[in-house]
Coordinates of C-alpha atoms in Angstrom, one line a residue:
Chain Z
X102 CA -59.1 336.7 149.6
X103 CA -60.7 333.4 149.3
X104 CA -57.2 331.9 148.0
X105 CA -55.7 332.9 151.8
X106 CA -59.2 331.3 153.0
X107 CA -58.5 327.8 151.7
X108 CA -54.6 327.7 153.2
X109 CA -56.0 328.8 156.6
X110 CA -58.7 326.4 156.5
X111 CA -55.7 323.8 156.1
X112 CA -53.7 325.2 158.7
X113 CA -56.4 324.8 161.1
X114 CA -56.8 321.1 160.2
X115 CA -53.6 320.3 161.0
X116 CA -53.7 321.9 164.0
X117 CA -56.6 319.9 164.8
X118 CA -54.7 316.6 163.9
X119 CA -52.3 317.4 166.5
X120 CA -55.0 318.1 168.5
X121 CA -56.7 314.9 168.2
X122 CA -52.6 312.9 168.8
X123 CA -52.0 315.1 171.7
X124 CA -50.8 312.1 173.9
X125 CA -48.3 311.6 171.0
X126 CA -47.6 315.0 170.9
X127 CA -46.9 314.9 174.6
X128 CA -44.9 312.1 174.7
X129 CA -42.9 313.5 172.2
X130 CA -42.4 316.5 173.6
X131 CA -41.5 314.5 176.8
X132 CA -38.8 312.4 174.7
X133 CA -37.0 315.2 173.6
X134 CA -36.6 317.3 177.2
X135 CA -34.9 314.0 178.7
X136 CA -31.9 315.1 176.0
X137 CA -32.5 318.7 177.0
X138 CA -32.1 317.5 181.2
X139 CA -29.5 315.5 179.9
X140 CA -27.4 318.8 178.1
X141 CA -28.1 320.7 181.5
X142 CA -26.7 317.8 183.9
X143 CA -23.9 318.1 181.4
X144 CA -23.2 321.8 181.2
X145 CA -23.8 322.3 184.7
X146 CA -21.3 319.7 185.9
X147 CA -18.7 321.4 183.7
X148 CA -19.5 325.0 184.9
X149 CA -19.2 323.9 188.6
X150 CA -15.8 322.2 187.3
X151 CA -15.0 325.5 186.0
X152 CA -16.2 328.2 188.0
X153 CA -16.9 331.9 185.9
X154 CA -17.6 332.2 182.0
X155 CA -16.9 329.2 179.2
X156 CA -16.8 331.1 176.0
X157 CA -18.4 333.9 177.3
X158 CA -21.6 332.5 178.7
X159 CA -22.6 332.2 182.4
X160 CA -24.3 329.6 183.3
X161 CA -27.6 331.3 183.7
X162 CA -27.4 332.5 180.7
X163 CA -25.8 328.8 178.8
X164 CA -29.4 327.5 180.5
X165 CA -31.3 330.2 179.0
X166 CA -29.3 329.3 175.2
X167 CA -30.3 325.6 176.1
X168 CA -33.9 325.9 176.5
X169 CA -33.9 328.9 173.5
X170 CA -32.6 326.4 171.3
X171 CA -34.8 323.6 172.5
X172 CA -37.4 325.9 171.7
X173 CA -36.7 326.6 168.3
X174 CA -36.3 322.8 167.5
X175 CA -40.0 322.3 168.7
X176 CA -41.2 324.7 166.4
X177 CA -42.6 322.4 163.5
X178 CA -41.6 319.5 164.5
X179 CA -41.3 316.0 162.4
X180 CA -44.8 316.2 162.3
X181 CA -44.7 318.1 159.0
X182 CA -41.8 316.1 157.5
X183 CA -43.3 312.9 158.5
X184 CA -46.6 313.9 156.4
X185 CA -44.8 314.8 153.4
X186 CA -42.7 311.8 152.3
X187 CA -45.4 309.6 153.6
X188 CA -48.3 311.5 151.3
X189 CA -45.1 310.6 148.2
X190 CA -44.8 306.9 149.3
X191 CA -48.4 306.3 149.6
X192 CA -49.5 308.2 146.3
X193 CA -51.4 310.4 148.2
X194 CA -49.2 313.4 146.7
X195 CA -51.4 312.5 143.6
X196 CA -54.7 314.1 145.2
X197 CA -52.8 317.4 145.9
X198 CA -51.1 318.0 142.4
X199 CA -54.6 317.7 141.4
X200 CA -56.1 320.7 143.9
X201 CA -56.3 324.0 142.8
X202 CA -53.3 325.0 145.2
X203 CA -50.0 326.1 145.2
X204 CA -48.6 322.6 146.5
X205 CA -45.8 324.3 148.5
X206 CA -48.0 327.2 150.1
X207 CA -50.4 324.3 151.3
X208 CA -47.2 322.7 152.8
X209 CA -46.3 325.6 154.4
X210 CA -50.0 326.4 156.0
X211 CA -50.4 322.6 157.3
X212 CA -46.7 323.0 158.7
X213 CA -47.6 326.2 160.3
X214 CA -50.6 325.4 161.4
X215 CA -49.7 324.0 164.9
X216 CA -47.0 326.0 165.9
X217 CA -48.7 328.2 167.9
X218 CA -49.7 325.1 170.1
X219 CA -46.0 323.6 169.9
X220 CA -44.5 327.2 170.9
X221 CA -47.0 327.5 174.5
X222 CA -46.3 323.7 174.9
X223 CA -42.1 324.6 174.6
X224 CA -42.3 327.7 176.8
X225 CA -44.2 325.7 179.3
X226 CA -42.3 322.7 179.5
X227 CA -38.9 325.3 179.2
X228 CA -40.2 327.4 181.8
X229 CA -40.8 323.6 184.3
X230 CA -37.1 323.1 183.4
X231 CA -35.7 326.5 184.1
X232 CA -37.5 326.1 187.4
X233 CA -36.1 323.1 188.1
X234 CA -32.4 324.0 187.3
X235 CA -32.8 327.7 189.5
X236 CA -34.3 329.7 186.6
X237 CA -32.2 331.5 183.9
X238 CA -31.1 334.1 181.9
X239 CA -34.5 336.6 180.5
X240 CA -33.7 338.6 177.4
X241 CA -31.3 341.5 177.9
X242 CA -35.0 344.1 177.4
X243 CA -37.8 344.3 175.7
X244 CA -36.6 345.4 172.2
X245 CA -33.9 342.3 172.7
X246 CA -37.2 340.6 173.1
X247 CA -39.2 341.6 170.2
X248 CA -36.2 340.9 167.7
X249 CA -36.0 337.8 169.0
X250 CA -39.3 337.0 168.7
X251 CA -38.5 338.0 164.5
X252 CA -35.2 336.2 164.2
X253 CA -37.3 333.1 165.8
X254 CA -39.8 333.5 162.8
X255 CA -37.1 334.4 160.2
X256 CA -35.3 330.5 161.6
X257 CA -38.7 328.5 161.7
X258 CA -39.1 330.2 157.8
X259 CA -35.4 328.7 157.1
X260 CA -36.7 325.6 158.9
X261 CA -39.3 324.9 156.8
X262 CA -37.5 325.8 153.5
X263 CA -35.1 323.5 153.8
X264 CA -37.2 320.5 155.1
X265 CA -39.2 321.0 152.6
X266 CA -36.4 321.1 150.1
X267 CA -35.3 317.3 151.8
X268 CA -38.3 315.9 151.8
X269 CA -38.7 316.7 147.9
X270 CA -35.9 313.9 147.8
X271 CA -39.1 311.7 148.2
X272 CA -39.1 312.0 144.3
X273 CA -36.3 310.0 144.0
X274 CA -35.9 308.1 147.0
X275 CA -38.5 305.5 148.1
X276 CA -38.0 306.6 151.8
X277 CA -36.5 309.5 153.1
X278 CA -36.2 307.8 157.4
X279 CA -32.7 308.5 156.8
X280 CA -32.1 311.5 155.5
X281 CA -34.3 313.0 157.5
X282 CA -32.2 311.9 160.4
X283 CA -28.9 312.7 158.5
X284 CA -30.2 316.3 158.2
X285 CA -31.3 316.8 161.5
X286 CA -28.2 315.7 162.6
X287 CA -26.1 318.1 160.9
X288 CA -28.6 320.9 161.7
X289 CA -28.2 320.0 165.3
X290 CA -24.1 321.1 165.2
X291 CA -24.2 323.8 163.2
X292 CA -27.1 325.4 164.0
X293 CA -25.6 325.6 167.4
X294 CA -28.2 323.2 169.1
X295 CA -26.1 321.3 170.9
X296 CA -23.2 323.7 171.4
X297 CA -22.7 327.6 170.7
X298 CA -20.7 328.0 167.9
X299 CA -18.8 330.2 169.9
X300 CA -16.6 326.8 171.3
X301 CA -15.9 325.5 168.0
X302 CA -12.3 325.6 166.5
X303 CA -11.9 328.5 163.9
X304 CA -12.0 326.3 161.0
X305 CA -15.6 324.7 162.0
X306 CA -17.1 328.2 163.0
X307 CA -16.0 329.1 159.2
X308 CA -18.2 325.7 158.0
X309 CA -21.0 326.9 159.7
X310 CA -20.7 330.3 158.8
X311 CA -21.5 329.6 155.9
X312 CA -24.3 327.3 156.2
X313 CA -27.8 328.1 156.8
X314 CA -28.6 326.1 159.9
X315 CA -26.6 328.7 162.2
X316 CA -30.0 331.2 161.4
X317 CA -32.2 328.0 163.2
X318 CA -30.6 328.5 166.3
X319 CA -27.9 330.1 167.0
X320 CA -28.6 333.9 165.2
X321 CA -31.8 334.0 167.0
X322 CA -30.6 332.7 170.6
X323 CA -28.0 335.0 170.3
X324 CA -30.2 337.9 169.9
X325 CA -31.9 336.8 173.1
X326 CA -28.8 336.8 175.1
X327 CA -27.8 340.2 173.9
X328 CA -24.5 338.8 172.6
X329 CA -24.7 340.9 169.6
X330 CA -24.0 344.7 169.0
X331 CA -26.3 346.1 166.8
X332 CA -24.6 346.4 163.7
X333 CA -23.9 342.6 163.6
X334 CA -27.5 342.3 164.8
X335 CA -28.4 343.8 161.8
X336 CA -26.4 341.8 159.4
X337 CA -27.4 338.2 161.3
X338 CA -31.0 339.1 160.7
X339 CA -30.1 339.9 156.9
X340 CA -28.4 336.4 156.4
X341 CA -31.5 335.0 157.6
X342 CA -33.7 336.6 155.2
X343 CA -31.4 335.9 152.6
X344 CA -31.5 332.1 153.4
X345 CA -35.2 331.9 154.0
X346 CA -36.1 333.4 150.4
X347 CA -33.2 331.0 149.1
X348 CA -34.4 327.8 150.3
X349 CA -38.0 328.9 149.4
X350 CA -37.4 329.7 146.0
X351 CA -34.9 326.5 145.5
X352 CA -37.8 324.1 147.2
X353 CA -40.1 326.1 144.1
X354 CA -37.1 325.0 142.0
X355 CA -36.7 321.3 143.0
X356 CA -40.9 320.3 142.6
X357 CA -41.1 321.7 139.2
X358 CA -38.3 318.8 138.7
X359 CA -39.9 316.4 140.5
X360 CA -43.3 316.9 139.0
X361 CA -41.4 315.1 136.7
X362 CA -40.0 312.6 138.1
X363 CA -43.3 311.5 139.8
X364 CA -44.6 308.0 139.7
X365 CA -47.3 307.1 141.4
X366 CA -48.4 303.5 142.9
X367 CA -49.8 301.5 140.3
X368 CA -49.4 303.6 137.2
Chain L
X76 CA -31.9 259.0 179.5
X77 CA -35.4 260.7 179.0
X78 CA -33.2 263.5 180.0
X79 CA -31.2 263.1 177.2
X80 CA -33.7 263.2 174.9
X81 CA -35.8 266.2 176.3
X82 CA -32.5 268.2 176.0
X83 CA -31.8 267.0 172.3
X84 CA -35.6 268.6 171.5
X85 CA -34.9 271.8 173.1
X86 CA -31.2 272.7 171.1
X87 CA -33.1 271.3 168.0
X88 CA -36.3 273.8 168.3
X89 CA -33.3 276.3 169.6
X90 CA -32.0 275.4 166.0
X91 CA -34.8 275.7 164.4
X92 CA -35.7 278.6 165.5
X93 CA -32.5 280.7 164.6
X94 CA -32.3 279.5 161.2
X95 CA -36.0 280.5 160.7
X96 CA -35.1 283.6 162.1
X97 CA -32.4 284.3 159.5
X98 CA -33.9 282.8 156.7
X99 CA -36.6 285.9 157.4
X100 CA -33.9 288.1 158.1
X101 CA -32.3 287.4 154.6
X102 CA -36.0 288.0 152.6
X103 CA -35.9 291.8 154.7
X104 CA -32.2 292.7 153.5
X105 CA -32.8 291.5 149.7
X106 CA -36.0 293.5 150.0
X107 CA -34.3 296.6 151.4
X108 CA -31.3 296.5 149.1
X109 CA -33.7 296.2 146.0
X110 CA -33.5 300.3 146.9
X111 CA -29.8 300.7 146.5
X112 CA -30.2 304.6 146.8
X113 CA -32.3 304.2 150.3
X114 CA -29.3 302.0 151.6
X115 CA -26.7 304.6 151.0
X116 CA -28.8 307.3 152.5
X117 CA -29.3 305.0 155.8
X118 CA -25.7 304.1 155.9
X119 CA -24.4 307.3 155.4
X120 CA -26.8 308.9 157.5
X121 CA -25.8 307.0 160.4
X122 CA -22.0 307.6 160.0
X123 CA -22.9 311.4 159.9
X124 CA -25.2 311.3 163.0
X125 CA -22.6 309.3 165.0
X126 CA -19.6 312.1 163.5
X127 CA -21.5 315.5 164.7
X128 CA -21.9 313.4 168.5
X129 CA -18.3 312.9 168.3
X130 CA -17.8 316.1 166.7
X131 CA -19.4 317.5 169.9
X132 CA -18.0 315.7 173.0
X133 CA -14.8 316.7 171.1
X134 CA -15.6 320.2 171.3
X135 CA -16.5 320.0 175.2
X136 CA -13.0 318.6 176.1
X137 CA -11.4 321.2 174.0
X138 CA -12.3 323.8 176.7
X139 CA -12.5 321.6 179.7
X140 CA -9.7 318.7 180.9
X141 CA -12.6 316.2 181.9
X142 CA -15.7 315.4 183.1
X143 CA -16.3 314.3 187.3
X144 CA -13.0 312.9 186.5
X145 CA -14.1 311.0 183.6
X146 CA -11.5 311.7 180.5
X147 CA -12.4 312.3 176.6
X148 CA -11.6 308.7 175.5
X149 CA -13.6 307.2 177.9
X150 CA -16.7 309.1 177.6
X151 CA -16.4 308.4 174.0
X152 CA -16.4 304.9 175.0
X153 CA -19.8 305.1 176.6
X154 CA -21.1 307.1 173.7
X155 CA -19.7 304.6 171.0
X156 CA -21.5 301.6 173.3
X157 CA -24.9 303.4 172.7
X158 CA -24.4 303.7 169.2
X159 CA -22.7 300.2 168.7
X160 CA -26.0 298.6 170.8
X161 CA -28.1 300.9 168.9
X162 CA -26.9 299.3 165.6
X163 CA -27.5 295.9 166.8
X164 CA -30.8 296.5 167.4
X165 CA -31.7 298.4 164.1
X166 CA -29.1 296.0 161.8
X167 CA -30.9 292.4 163.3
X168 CA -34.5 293.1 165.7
X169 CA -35.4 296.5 163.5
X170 CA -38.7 294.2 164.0
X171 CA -39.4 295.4 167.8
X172 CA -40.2 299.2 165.9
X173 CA -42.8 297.5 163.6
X174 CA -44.9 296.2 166.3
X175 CA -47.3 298.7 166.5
X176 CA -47.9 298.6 163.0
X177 CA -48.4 295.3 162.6
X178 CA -50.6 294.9 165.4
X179 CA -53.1 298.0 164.3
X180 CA -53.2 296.7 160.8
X181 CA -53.9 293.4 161.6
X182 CA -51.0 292.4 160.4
X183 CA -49.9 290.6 163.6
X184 CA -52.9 288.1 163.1
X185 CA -50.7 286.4 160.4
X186 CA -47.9 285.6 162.9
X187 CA -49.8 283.9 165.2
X188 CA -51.0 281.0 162.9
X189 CA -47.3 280.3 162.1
X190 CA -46.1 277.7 163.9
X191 CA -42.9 280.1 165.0
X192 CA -42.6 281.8 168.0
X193 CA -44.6 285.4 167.4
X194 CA -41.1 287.1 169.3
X195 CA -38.4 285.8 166.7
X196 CA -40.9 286.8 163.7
X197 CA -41.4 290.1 164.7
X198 CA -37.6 290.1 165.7
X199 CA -37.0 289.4 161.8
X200 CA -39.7 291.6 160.3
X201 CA -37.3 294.3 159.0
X202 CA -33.4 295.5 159.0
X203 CA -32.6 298.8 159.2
X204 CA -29.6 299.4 157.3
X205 CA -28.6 302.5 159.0
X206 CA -27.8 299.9 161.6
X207 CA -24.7 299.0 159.6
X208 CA -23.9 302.4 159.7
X209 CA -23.9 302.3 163.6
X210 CA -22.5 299.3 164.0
X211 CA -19.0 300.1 161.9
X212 CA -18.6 303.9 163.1
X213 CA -19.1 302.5 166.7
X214 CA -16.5 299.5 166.7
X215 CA -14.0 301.9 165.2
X216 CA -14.7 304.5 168.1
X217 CA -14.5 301.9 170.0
X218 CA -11.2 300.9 169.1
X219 CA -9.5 304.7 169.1
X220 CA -10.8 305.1 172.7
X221 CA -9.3 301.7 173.9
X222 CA -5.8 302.3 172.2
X223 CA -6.0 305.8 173.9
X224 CA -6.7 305.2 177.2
X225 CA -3.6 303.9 180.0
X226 CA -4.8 300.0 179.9
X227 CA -3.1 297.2 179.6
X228 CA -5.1 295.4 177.0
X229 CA -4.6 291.7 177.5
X230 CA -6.3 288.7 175.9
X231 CA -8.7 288.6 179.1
X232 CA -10.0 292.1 179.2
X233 CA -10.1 291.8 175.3
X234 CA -12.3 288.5 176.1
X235 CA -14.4 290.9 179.1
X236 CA -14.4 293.7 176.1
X237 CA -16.6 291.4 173.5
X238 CA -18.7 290.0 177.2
X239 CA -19.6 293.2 177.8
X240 CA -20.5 294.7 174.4
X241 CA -22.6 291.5 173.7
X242 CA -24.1 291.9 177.2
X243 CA -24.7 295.6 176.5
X244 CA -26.5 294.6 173.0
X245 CA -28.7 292.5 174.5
X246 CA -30.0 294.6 177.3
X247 CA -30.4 297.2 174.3
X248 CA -32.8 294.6 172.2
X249 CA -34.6 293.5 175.8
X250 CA -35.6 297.1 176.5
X251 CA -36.7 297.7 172.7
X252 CA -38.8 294.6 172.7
X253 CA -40.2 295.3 176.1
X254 CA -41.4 298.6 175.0
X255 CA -42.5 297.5 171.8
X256 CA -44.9 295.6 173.3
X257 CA -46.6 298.4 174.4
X258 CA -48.2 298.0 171.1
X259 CA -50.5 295.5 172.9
X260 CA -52.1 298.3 175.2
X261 CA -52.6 300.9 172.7
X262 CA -54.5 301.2 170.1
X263 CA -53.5 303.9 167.7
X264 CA -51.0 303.3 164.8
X265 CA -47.9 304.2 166.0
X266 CA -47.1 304.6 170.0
X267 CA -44.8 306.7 171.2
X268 CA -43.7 304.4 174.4
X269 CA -40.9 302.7 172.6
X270 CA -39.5 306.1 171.2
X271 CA -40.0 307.6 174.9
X272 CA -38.2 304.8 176.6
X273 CA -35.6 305.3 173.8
X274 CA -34.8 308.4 174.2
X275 CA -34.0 307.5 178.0
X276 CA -30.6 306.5 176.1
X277 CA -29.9 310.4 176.0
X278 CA -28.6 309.9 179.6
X279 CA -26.4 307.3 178.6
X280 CA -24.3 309.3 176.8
X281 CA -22.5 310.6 179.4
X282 CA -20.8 309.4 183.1
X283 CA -24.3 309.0 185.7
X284 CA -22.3 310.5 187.9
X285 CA -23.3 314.2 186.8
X286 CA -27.1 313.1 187.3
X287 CA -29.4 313.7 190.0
X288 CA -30.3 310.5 192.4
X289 CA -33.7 310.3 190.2
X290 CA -31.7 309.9 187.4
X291 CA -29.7 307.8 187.7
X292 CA -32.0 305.5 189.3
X293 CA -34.3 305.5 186.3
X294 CA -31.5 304.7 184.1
X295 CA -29.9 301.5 186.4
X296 CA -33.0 300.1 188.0
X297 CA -36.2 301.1 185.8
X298 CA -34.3 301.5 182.2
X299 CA -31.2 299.5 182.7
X300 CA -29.3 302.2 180.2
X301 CA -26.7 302.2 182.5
X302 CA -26.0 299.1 182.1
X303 CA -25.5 300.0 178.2
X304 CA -23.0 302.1 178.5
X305 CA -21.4 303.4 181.9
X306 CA -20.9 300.4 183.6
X307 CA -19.2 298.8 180.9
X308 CA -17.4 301.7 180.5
X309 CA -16.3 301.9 184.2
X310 CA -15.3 298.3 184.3
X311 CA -12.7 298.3 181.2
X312 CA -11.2 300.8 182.2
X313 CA -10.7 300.1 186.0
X314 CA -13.0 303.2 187.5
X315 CA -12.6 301.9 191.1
X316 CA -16.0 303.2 192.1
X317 CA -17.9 301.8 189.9
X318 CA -16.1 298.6 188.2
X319 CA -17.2 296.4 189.9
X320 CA -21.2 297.1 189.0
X321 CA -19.6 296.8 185.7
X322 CA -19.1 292.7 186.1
X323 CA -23.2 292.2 186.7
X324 CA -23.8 293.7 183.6
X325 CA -24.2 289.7 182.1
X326 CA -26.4 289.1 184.6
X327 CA -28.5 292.2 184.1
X328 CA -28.7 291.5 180.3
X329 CA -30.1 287.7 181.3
X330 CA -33.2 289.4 183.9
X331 CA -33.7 292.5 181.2
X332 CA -34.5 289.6 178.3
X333 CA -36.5 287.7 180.8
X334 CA -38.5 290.3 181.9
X335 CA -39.1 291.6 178.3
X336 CA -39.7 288.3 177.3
X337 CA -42.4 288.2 180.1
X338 CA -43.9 291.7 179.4
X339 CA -44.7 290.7 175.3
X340 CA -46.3 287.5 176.4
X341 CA -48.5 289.2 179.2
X342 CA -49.1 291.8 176.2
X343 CA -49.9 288.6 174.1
X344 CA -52.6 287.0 176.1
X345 CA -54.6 290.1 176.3
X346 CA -54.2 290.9 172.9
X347 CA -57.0 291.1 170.7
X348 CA -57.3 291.4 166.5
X349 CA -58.3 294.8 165.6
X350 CA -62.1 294.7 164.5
X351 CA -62.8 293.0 168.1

């Protein structure tokens, strides 16, 4: 029990840092919504261009994938990223291989920690937005709801596997500025951020089919929307799973290597 | 006579000044490229960041024909300026998003007993190589949208083509240095005011015309972005609302670096070391 203890107690620090850089964290926040306002000036000049569905959504309901998505890409934000390939550049990765801790369980709590703060702070800024743009789509019913509210776990569980996979490029890299933004960039399309994979061509709906960013946004915001029959439902939240355990288990894979390749500032 | 003279001091300092400025410019990129693998990553991460926008705007006009009347090449256009601006900034004043840094580890102490202006050496404290990146994915945007899009391209609008893009550069680097020196009124080590007015670029993605009035004047009058991007945009390619905004966009770039300029130096006199 005590081994749950000390990844809790880290958890709660770093949902105390944020805490203590809330204006940062605001600010932040703030950045990112003036490319969310900017998406819904967008879509909505294009669905009053073109009254009636676009790919099958309504415009309530594009708003409501909009601000889903948005929400999603709060969830453990930079933050987390940020802290890891700066602990590798510094050398302060040298104090944690020395804790008795599982390094990528401690990872996992510190990332975790605040995203019960970043999720209120998403749904309330979401909710100013829907306001503002005449309010949106809500989730077909309740069990549409609670799945949801699983397949948004299951993608911030993908999320974190698979930063934490890039930021193990630390190892080799001295800094990993842009592959951190190379990544986030190609989550952005084929997770279905910035568009529903729905309006691709066939051939790039078949890339991101069979990549595991479509499980960050798209699967769950989907599931929200009710776009899915049960069945595929079923299947969407299986692929997540799959991915989540995958990237896990091949972050475990790529720190055993880069224990390795470690070298830390002045010896 | 005197005159003459006065002048002569002025280009030599001028002179002076931009050959310090590179020589500091040249240490940064022989420091970065001692990390071959980090320049690849930056390089190639920009090319992919600027492929999935394109990628995107693409998809949009597959479904629709255009957007408030604006077509795909042009909007391209607009989003290749913010990226080609963007890569000015990063490739030659990556400095301006050091400034925060430098000023909360002391740092900035060292630059002011240089006899160099403290604005060209924080200008030159660092490249960022994904700049490069920006810069060569944006001019060849650039140059798809302008062969695609019903314009007679003569040597004059050709001429108006490299104005404007320099123009647009420079408002770019104004805005990043004014907000940069925001670094001068906080105290914690990194702000977030430079990435929060740089995010405004967002809306300069895309025609203002689909904005609210709020909008779009935050991004002409407060944030120049407009200036950027659009009105460029609207002038080249004879938009007959709006191209003729599109000829002040010199003039805008000349008051955005004068009033940046006077926001670091106000920043300047009431900064003090950190231990104070």
């Amino acid at each position: 029990m005590s081994g749950l203890r000390k990844y809790s107690a880290i958890a709660r620090t770093s949902l105390e840092i944020t805490f203590l850089y809330r204006t940062s964290f605001a600010l932040n926040m703030i950045g990112s919504i003036f490319y969310v306002f900017a998406m819904f000036y967008l879509w909505q000049t294009i669905f009053l261009g073109s009254p009636g569905a676009l790919g099958g959504f309504t415009w309530p309901e594009m708003k409501a994938y909009l601000l889903v998505a948005f929400l999603l890409n709060a969830l453990m934000t930079w933050f987390a990223e940020w802290n890891m390939s700066v602990d590798l550049r510094e050398g302060r990765v040298a104090t944690d291989l020395a804790r008795p801790m599982d390094f990528q369980a401690s990872r996992f709590a510190s990332a975790v920690g605040p995203v019960p703060f970043e999720f209120c702070s998403a749904v309330a800024v979401g909710a100013v937005v829907a306001l503002m743009f005449g309010g949106i789509a809500l989730p077909a019913d309740g069990a549409h709801a609670a799945v949801f509210l699983v397949s948004a776990a299951m993608a911030t569980l993908i999320k974190f596997g698979l930063v934490y996979c890039v930021s193990m490029t630390a190892f080799w890299t001295t800094g990993t500025d842009g592959i951190t933004v190379g990544r986030a960039a190609v989550q952005n399309l084929f997770s279905g951020a910035l568009i529903p994979l729905i309006f691709f061509p066939d051939w790039l709906r078949a890339v991101a089919a069979v990549l595991p960013f479509q499980g960050m946004v798209s699967t769950p915001a989907l599931i929200y929307l009710g776009k899915m029959d049960t069945p595929t439902t079923a299947l969407m939240l299986g692929v997540q799973a799959l991915w989540a355990v995958g990237l896990i288990l091949l972050g475990r894979l790529a720190w055993r290597g880069a224990q390795r390749a470690v070298t830390i500032n002045g010896g | 006579m005197a005159a003459n003279v006065a002048i002569a001091g002025r280009l030599r300092s001028v002179r002076r000044l931009v050959f310090l400025y590179l020589r500091c410019l040249g240490q940064q990129m022989k420091a970065i490229l001692a990390y071959e693998a980090d320049f690849v990553v930056l390089l190639f991460s920009a090319v992919i960041v600027q492929f999935t926008g394109f990628l995107f705007i693409w998809t949009i006009f597959q479904r629709i024909p255009n957007i408030n009347g604006w077509t795909f090449w042009q909007v391209v256009m607009m989003y290749a300026l913010i990226f080609v601006t963007e890569g000015v900034g990063s490739l030659f004043f990556e400095g301006t998003w050091r400034l925060t840094n430098l000023v909360y580890t002391g740092q900035f102490d060292q630059m002011l007993v240089r006899p160099v202006s403290p604005i060209v050496q924080v200008l030159a404290s660092a490249v960022g190589f994904n700049g490069l990146g920006n810069l060569v994915t944006g001019f060849v945007l650039i140059g798809i949208s302008i062969t695609n899009v019903p314009v007679a391209w003569t040597p004059g609008r050709l001429l108006m083509l490299a104005i404007l893009i320099a123009s647009a550069a420079t408002i770019r680097v104004a805005i990043n240095l004014a907000s940069a020196a925001s670094a001068f009124w906080v105290s914690s080590p990194w702000s977030m005011v430079p990435m929060f007015v740089h995010q405004l670029s967002e809306f300069a993605k895309y025609p203002i015309t689909i904005y609210s009035f709020a909008v779009q004047a935050l991004i002409v009058v407060a944030v120049p972005f407009a200036f950027v991007s659009f009105f460029p945009t609207a002038y080249l390619f004879n938009n007959e609302a709006w191209s003729a905004i599109g000829l002040l966009t010199p003039l805008v770039a000349v008051y955005s670096l004068l009033v940046a300029v006077w926001i670091f130096n106000a920043g300047l006199r009431r900064y003090e070391s950190t231990g104070h």
